[in-house]
Short mmCIF file of C-alpha atoms in Angstrom, two decimals:
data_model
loop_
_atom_site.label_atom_id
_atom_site.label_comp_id
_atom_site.label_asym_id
_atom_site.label_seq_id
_atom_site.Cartn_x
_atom_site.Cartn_y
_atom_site.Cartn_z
CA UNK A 22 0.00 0.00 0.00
CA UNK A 23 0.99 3.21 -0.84
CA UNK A 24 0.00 6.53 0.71
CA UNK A 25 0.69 10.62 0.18
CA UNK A 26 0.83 12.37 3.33
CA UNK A 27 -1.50 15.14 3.34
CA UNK A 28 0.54 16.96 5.44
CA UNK A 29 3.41 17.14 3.31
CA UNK A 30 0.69 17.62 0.50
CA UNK A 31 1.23 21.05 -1.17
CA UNK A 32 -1.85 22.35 -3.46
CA UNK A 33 -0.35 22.37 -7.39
CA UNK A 34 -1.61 25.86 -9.14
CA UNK A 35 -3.38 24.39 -12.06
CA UNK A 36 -1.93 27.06 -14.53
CA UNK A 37 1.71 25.93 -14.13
CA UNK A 38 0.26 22.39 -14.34
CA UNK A 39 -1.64 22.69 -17.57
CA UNK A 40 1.46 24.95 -18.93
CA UNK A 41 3.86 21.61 -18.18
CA UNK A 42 1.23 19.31 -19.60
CA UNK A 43 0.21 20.96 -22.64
CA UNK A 44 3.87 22.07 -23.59
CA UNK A 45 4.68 18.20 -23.47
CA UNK A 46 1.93 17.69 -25.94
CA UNK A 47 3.77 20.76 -28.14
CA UNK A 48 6.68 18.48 -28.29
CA UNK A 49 4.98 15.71 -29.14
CA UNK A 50 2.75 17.08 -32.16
CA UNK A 51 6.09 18.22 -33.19
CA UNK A 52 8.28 15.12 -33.03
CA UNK A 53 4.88 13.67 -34.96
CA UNK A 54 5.03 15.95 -37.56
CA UNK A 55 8.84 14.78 -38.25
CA UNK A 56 8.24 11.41 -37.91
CA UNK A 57 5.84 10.86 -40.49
CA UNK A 58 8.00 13.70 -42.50
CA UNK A 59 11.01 11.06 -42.30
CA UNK A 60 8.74 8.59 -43.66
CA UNK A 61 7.02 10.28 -46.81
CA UNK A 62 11.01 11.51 -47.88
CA UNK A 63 11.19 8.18 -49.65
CA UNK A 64 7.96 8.62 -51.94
CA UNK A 65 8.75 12.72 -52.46
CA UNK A 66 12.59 11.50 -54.07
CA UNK A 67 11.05 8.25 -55.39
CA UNK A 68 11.54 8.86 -59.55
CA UNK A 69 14.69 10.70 -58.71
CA UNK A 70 16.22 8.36 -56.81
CA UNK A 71 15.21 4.93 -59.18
CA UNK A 72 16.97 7.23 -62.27
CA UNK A 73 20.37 8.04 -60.40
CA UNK A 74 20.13 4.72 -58.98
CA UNK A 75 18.34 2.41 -62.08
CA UNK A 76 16.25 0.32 -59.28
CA UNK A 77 13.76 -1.26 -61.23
CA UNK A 78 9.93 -0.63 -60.07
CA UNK A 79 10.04 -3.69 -58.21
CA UNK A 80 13.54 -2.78 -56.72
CA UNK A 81 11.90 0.92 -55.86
CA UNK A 82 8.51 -0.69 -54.64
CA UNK A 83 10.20 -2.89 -51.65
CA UNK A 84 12.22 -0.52 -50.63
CA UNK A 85 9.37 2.06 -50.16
CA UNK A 86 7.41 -0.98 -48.63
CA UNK A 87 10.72 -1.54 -46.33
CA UNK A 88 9.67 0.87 -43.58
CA UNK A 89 6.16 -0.89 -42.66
CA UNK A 90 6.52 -4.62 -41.85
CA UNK A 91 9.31 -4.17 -39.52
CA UNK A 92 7.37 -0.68 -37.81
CA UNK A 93 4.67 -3.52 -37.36
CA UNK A 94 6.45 -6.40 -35.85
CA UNK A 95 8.99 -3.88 -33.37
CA UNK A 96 5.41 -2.43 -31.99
CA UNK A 97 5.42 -5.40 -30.18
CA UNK A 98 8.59 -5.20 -28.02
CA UNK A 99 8.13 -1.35 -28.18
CA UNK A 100 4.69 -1.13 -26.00
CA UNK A 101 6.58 -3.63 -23.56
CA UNK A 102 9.96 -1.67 -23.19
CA UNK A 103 7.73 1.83 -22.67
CA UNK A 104 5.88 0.13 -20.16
CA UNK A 105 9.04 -1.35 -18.83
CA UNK A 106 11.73 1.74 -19.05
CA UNK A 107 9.26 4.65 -19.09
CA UNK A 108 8.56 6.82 -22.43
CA UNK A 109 11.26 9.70 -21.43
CA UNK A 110 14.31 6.70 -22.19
CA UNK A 111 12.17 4.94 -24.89
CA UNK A 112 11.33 8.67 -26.47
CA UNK A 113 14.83 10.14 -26.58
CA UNK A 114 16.21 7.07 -27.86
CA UNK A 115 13.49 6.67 -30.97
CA UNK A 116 13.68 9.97 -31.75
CA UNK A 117 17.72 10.42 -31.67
CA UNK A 118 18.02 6.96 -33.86
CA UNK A 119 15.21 7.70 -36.53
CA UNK A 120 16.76 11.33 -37.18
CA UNK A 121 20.52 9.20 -37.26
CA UNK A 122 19.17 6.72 -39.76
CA UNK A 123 17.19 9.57 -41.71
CA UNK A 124 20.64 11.95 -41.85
CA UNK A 125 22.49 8.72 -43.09
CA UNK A 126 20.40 7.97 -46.05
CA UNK A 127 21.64 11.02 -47.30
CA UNK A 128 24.70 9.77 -48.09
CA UNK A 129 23.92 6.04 -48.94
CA UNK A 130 25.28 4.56 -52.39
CA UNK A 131 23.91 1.20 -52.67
CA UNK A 132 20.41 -0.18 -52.71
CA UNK A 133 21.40 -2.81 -49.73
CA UNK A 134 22.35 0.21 -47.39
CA UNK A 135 19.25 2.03 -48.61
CA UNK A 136 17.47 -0.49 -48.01
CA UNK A 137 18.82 -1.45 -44.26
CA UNK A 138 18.24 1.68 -43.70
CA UNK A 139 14.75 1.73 -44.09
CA UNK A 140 14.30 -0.89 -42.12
CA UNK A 141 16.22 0.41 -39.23
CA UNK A 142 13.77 3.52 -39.58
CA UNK A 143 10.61 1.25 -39.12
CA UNK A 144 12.85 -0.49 -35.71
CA UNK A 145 13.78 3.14 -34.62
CA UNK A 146 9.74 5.03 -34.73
CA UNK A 147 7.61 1.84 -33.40
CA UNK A 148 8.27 3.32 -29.44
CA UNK A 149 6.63 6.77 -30.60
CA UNK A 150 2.96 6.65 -30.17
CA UNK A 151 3.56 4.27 -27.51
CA UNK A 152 5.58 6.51 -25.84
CA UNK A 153 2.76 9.15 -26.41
CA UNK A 154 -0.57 7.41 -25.35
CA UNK A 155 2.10 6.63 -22.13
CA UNK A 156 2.46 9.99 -21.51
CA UNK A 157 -1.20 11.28 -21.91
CA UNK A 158 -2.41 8.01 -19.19
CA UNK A 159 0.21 10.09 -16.60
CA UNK A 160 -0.94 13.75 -17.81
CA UNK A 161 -4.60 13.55 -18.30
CA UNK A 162 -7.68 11.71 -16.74
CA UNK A 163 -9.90 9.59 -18.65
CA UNK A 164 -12.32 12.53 -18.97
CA UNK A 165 -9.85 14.78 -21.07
CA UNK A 166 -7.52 12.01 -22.52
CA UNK A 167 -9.23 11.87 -25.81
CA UNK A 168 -8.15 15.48 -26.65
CA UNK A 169 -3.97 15.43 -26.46
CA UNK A 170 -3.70 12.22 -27.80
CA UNK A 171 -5.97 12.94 -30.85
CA UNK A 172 -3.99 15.87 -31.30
CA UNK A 173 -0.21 14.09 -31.17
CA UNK A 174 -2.16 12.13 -34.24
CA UNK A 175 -2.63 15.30 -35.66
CA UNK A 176 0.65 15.22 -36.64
CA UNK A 177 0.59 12.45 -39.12
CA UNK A 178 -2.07 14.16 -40.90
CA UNK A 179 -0.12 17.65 -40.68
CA UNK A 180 2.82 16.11 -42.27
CA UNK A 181 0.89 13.92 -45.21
CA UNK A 182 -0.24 17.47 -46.02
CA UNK A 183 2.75 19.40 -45.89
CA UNK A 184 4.85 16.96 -46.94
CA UNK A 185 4.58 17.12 -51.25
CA UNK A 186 4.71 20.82 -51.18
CA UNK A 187 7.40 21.47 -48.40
CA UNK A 188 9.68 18.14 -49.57
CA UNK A 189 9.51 18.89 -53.14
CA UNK A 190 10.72 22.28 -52.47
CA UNK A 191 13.83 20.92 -50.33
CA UNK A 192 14.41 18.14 -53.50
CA UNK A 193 14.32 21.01 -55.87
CA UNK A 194 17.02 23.09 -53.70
CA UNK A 195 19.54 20.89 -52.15
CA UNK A 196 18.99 17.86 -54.12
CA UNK A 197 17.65 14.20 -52.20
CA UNK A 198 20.66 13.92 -50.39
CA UNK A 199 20.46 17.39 -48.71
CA UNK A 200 16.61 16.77 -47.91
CA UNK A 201 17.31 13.46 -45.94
CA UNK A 202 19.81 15.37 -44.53
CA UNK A 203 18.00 18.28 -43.48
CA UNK A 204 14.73 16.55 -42.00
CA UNK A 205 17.11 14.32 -39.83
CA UNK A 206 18.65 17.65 -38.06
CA UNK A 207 15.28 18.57 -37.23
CA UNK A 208 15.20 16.04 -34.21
CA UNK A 209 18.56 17.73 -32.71
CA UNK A 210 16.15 20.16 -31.21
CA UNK A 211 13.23 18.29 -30.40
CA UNK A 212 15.38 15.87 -28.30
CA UNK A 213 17.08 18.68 -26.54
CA UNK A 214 13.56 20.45 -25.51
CA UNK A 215 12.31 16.92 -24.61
CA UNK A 216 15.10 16.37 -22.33
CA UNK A 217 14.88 19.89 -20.95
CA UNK A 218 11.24 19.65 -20.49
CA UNK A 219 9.68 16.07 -19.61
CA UNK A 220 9.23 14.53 -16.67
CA UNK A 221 6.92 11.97 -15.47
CA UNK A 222 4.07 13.64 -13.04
CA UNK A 223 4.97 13.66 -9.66
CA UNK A 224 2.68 11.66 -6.54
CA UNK A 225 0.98 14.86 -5.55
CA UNK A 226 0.42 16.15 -9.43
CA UNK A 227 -0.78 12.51 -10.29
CA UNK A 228 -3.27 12.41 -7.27
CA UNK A 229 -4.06 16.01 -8.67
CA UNK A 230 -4.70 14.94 -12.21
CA UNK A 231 -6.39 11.57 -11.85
CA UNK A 232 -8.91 12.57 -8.48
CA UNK A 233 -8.85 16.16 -7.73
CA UNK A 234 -7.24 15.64 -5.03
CA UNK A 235 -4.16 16.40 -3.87
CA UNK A 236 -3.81 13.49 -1.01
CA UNK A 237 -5.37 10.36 -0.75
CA UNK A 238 -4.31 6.88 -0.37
CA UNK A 239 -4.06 4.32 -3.17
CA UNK A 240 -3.21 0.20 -3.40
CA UNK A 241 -0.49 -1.13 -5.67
CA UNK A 242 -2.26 -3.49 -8.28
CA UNK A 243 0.13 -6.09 -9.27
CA UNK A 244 1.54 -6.11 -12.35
CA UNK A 245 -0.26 -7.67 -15.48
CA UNK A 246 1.74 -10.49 -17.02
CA UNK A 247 2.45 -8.81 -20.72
CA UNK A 248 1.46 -12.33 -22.26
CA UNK A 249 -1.83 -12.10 -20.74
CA UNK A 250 -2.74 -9.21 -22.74
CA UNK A 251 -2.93 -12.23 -26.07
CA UNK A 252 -4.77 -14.40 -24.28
CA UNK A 253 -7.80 -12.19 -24.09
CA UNK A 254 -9.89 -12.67 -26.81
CA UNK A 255 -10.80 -8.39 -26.29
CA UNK A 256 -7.01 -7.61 -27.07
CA UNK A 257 -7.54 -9.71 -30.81
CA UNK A 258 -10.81 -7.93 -31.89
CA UNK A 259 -8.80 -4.47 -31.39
CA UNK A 260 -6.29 -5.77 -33.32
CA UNK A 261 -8.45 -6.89 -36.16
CA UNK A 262 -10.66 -3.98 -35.99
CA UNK A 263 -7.90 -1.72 -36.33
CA UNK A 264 -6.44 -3.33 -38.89
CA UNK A 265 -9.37 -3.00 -40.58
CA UNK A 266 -9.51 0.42 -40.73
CA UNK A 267 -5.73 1.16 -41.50
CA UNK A 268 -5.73 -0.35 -43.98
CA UNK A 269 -7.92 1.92 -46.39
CA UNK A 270 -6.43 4.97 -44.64
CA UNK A 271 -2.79 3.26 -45.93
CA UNK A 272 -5.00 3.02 -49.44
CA UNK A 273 -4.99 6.93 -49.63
CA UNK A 274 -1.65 7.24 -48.23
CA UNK A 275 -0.29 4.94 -51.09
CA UNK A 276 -2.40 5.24 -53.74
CA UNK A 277 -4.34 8.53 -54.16
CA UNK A 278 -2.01 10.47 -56.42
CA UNK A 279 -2.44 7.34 -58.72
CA UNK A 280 -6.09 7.06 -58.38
CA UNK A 281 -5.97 11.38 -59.18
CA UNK A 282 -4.09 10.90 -61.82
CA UNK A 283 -4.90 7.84 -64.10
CA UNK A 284 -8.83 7.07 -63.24
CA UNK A 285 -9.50 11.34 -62.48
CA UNK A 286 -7.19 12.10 -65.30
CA UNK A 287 -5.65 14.93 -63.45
CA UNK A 288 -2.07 15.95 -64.57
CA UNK A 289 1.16 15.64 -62.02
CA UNK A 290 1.07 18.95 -60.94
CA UNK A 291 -2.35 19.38 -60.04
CA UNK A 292 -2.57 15.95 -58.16
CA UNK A 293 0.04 17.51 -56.02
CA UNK A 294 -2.55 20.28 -54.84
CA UNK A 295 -5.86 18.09 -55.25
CA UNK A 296 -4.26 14.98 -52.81
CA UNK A 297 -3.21 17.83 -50.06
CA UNK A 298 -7.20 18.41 -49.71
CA UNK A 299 -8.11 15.20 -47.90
CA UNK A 300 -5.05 15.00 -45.68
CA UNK A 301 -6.10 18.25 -44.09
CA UNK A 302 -9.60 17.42 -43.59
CA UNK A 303 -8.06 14.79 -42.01
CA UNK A 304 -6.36 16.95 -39.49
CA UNK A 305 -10.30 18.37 -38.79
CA UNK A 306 -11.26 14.48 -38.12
CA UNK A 307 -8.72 13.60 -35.84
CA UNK A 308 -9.21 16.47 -33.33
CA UNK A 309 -12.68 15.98 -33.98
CA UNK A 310 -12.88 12.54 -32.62
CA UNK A 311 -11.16 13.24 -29.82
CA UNK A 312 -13.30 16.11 -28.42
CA UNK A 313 -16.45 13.86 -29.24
CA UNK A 314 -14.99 11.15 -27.11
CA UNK A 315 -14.05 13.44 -23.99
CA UNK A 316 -17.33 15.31 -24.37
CA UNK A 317 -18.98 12.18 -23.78
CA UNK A 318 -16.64 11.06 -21.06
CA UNK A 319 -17.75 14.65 -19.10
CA UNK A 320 -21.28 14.41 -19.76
CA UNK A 321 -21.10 10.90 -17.75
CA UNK A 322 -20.82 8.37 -19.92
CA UNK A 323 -18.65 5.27 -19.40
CA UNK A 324 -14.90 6.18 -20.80
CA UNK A 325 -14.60 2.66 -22.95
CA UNK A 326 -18.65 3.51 -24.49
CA UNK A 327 -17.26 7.08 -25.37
CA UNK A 328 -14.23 6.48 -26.89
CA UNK A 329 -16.23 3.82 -29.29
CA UNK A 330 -18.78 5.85 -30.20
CA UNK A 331 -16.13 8.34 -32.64
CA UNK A 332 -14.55 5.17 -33.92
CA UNK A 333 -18.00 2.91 -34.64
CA UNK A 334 -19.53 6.33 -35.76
CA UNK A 335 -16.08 7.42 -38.06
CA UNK A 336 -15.52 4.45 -39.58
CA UNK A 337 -19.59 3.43 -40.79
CA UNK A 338 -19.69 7.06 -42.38
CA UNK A 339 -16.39 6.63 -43.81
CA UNK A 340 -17.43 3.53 -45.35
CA UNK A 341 -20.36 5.16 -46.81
CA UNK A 342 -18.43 7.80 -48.69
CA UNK A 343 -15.63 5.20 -49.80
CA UNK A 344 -17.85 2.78 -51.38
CA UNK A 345 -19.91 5.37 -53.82
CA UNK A 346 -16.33 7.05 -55.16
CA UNK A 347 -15.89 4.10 -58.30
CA UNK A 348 -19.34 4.96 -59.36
CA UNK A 349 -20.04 8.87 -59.92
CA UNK A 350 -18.50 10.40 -63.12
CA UNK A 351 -17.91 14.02 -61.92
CA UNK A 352 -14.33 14.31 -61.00
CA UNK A 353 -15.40 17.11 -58.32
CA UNK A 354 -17.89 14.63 -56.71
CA UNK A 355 -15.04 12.32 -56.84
CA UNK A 356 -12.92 14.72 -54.79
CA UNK A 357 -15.65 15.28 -52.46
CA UNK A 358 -16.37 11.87 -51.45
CA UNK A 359 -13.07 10.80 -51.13
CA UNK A 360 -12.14 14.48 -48.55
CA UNK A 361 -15.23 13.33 -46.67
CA UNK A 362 -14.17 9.81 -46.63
CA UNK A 363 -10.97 10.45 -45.45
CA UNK A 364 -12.01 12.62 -42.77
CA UNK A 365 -14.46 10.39 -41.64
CA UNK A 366 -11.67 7.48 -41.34
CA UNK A 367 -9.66 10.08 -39.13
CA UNK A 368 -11.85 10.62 -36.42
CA UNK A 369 -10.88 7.46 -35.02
CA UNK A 370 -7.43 7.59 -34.90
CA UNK A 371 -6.42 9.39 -32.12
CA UNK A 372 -9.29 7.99 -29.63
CA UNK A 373 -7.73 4.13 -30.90
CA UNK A 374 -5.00 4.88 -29.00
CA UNK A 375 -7.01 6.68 -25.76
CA UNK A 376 -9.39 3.22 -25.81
CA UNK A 377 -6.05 1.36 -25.54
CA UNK A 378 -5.88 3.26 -21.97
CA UNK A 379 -8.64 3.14 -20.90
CA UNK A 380 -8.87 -0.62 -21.40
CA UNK A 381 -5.42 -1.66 -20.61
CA UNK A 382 -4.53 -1.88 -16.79
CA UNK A 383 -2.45 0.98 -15.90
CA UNK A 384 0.97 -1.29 -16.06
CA UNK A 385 0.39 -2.13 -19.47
CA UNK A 386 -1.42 0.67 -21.69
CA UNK A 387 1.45 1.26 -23.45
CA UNK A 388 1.83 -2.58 -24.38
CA UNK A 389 -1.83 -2.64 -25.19
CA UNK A 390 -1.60 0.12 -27.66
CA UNK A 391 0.97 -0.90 -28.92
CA UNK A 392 -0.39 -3.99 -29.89
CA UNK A 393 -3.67 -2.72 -31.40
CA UNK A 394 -1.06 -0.43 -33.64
CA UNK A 395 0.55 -3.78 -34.19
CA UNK A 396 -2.86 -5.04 -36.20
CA UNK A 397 -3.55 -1.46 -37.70
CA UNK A 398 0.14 -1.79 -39.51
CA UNK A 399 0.00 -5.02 -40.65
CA UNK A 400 -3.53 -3.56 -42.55
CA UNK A 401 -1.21 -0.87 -43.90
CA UNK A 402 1.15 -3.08 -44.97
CA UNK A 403 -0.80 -5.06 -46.91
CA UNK A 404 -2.87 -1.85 -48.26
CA UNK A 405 -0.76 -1.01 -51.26
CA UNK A 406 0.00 -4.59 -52.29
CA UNK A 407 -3.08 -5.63 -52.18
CA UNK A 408 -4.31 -2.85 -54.07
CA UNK A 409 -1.48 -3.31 -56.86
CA UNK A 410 -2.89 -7.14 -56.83
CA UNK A 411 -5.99 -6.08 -57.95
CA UNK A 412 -5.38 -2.99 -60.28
CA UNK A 413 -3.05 -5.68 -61.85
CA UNK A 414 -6.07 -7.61 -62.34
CA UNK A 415 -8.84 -5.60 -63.12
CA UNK A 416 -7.13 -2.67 -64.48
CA UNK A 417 -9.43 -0.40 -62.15
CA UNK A 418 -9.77 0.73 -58.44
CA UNK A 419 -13.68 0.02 -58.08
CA UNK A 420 -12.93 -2.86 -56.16
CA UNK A 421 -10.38 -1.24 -54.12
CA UNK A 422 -13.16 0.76 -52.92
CA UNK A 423 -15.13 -1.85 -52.27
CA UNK A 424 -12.96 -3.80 -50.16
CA UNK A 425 -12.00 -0.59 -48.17
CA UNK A 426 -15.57 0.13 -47.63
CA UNK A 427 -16.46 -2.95 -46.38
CA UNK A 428 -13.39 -3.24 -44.00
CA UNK A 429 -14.29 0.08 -42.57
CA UNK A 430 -17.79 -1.48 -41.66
CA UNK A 431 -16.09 -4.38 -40.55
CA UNK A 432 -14.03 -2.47 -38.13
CA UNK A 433 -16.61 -0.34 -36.75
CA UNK A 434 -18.74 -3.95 -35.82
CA UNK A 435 -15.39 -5.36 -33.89
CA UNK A 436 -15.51 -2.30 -32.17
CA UNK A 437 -19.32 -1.78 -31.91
CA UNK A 438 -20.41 -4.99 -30.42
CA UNK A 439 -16.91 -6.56 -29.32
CA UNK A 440 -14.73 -4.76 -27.40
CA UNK A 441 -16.93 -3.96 -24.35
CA UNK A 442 -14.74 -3.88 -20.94
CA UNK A 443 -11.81 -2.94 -19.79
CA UNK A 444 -9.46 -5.77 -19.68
CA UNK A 445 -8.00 -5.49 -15.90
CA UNK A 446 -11.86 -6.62 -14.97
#
C-alpha cells in the first residue's frame, strides 16, 4: 500500500500544471510531424532516386514498402519496453536513432544500405505513439484524454499534407541527399527540448490529475503479465478492428495520387494540390474525434462507451463515402467523397490509441496500444500490395473501394459490439 501524506501535500496551481502538460503535448505534435516527415522523404525523391540509382519498379517498390513490416512487428517489443523503461528513455532514444538513420540515407550509395536503412527507420519510430498514449495516461484523466492524444495524431495528418509541397521544395534546392539530410537535423532540437522539459508527473500532481485531489491513499495493483494481454480474446478484436480500418487509410496514403491521376485524369502537378485536400480534412477528423470522445466522457458516460462511439460512428460514415467514389463520373464529386471519406476514417485515430488506456490496466497501456497499432500496420502493410494485386487484375480501383468500404464497416462492428470492458476486470 501506498499513501501521500496530506501533510506534506502542497496544493499544485493548475496554470503551471496545464502549462507543463500541454507544452509536453507541443513536443509531441512536433516530433509527430517529423516522424511521419522522415517517412514520406522516400515517396517525395522516389523517380529521382530509381533514375540516379536504375532500381527497377520492383527494386523501388520494396524498398518504399521496407519501412512498414518491420514498424509492425517492433510495436510489439516497443509497448513492452515503454511500459518497462518509461517513455522519457524509450522517447529520446526513438527519436535520436530515426533522425541518425534519416541523416544517413543522405549519403547512402547502394540499394542494400538504402534499403537497411529503411528498415532500421521502421525499428527506430515503433516506441513513438507508444511513448505518447504513455504519456497522456500520466498527464490527463480519462475525462480529457481523448483530446492530447488525438492531437499528437494530428501530426501524421499535418505532415501527409505538408509533406509534397514542403519536400519537393527541399528536393528542388539541395537535391535528395540534402533533404534526408536536413529533415534528420530537425530532431537535434526536439530531443534537446524533450530532455529539458519532460518529466513523469509527480505523486501529488498525479493524485491532482487523476482525483482532484491532492492526497489520498491508493493500493499497488500487481503487475499484469504482458502475455496475458494475447490471451484475451478483447485484445484480438482491437487488433483486427484496427487493422481494418488502417488499412484503407494506408489506401490513400499509397495510392491517391495514382487514383488522381490515371482514373481522375488529373495531370502531375495538379494531383500535387488536389491529394493535399483530404489529408487536411483529415487533421479536422482527428481532433474531432477526440473532443467527441471526452465530451462524452464529461457528460457521464462510461470512458470505454465514449471512446467507441467516434470510432463505430467514423468508420460506418467513412465507409459510406468510400464505397460510392468508383461509381459517380464528376471528377469534383469524386474529390468530395473521397475528402469526406478520409475525414471520416480520421476521427478514429487518435481515440484508438485513448481506448487502448482506458482498457489496458495501468501497467500495461502502453503494451496494449501498442499492440492494437501492431494489427492497424500489418492492414497498412498489406494496403498497397493488395491494391497493386488487384489494379493488376482488373485494371481499375472500383474494387479497391469496395474492399475498403467494407473493411471500414467491418471495423466499426469489432468495435461496436466486441470490445466492451476494460481488460483489468
Amino acid at each position: 500500500m501506498s499513501t501521500v501524506n496530506p501533510a506534506s501535500a502542497t496544493a499544485i496551481a493548475p496554470p503551471k500544471l496545464s502549462r507543463r502538460r500541454w507544452g509536453i503535448i507541443l513536443i509531441l505534435l512536433l516530433a509527430a510531424v517529423v516522424n511521419y516527415l522522415d517517412r514520406a522523404n522516400l515517396s517525395i525523391a522516389n523517380t529521382t532516386i530509381s533514375k540516379e540509382f536504375g532500381f527497377s519498379g520492383t527494386e523501388m517498390g520494396l524498398l518504399l514498402s521496407a519501412f512498414l513490416w518491420p514498424y509492425a512487428l517492433a510495436n510489439l517489443p516497443a509497448g513492452w519496453l515503454v511500459d518497462r523503461f518509461g517513455p522519457k528513455k524509450m522517447f529520446t532514444g526513438a527519436l535520436t536513432l530515426w533522425s541518425a538513420v534519416t541523416f544517413l540515407m543522405g549519403f547512402v550509395n547502394t540499394y542494400s544500405f538504402f534499403y537497411g536503412l529503411r528498415v532500421l527507420l521502421g525499428v527506430a519510430e515503433s516506441p513513438f505513439f507508444t511513448s505518447g498514449i504513455k504519456i497522456t495516461q500520466s498527464w490527463f484523466s480519462d475525462k480529457e484524454r481523448g483530446l492530447p492524444t488525438s492531437i499528437i495524431n494530428t501530426g501524421s495528418q499535418i505532415a501527409n499534407a505538408i509533406a509534397p509541397p514542403l519536400l519537393t521544395v527541399l528536393l528542388l534546392w539541395v537535391g535528395w541527399r540534402g533533404m534526408f539530410i536536413t529533415i534528420g537535423l530537425l530532431g537535434i532540437p526536439l530531443v534537446l527540448a524533450w530532455l529539458r522539459f519532460y518529466r513523469d508527473p509527480d505523486a501529488r500532481e498525479a493524485m491532482l490529475i487523476h482525483t482532484g485531489k491532492v492526497a489520498v491513499t491508493t493500493v499497488d495493483k500487481p503487475q499484469v503479465n504482458w502475455g496475458d494481454l494475447f490471451r484475451n480474446k478483447t485484445t484480438w478484436l482491437m487488433i483486427s478492428g484496427n487493422f481494418c480500418i488502417m488499412f484503407t487509410i494506408w489506401v490513400y496514403l499509397t495510392w491517391l495520387p495514382g487514383y488522381l491521376e490515371t482514373s481522375l485524369g488529373f495531370s502531375l502537378k495538379q494531383t500535387g494540390l488536389i491529394a493535399s485536400i483530404p489529408f487536411f480534412a483529415g487533421i479536422l477528423g482527428v481532433l474531432c474525434g477526440g473532443m467527441i470522445s471526452d465530451r462524452l466522457v464529461r457528460k457521464g458516460v462510461n470512458a470505454v462507451t465514449a471512446r467507441k462511439v467516434p470510432i463505430v460512428l467514423g468508420a460506418t460514415m467513412a465507409a459510406c463515402f468510400v464505397m460510392p467514389i468508383p461509381f459517380v463520373s464528376n471528377s469534383g464529386t469524386a474529390i468530395t467523397l473521397l475528402t469526406l471519406g478520409y475525414f471520416c476514417s480520421q476521427m478514429p485515430s487518435g481515440v484508438i490509441w485513448a481506448l487502448a488506456a482506458d482498457m489496458a490496466p495501468k501497467e500495461q497501456v502502453a503494451s496494449l496500444g501498442a499492440i492494437q497499432n501492431f494489427g492497424g500496420f500489418l492492414g497498412a502493410a498489406l494496403a498497397p500490395v493488395i491494391t497493386g494485386i488487384i489494379l493488376d487484375a482488373t485494371g481499375h480501383f472500383t474494387n479497391v473501394f469496395i474492399l475498403g468500404g467494407c473493411l471500414l464497416f467491418l471495423g466499426a462492428c469489432l468495435y461496436g459490439f466486441f470490445v466492451r470492458k476494460p481488460l483489468a476486470q
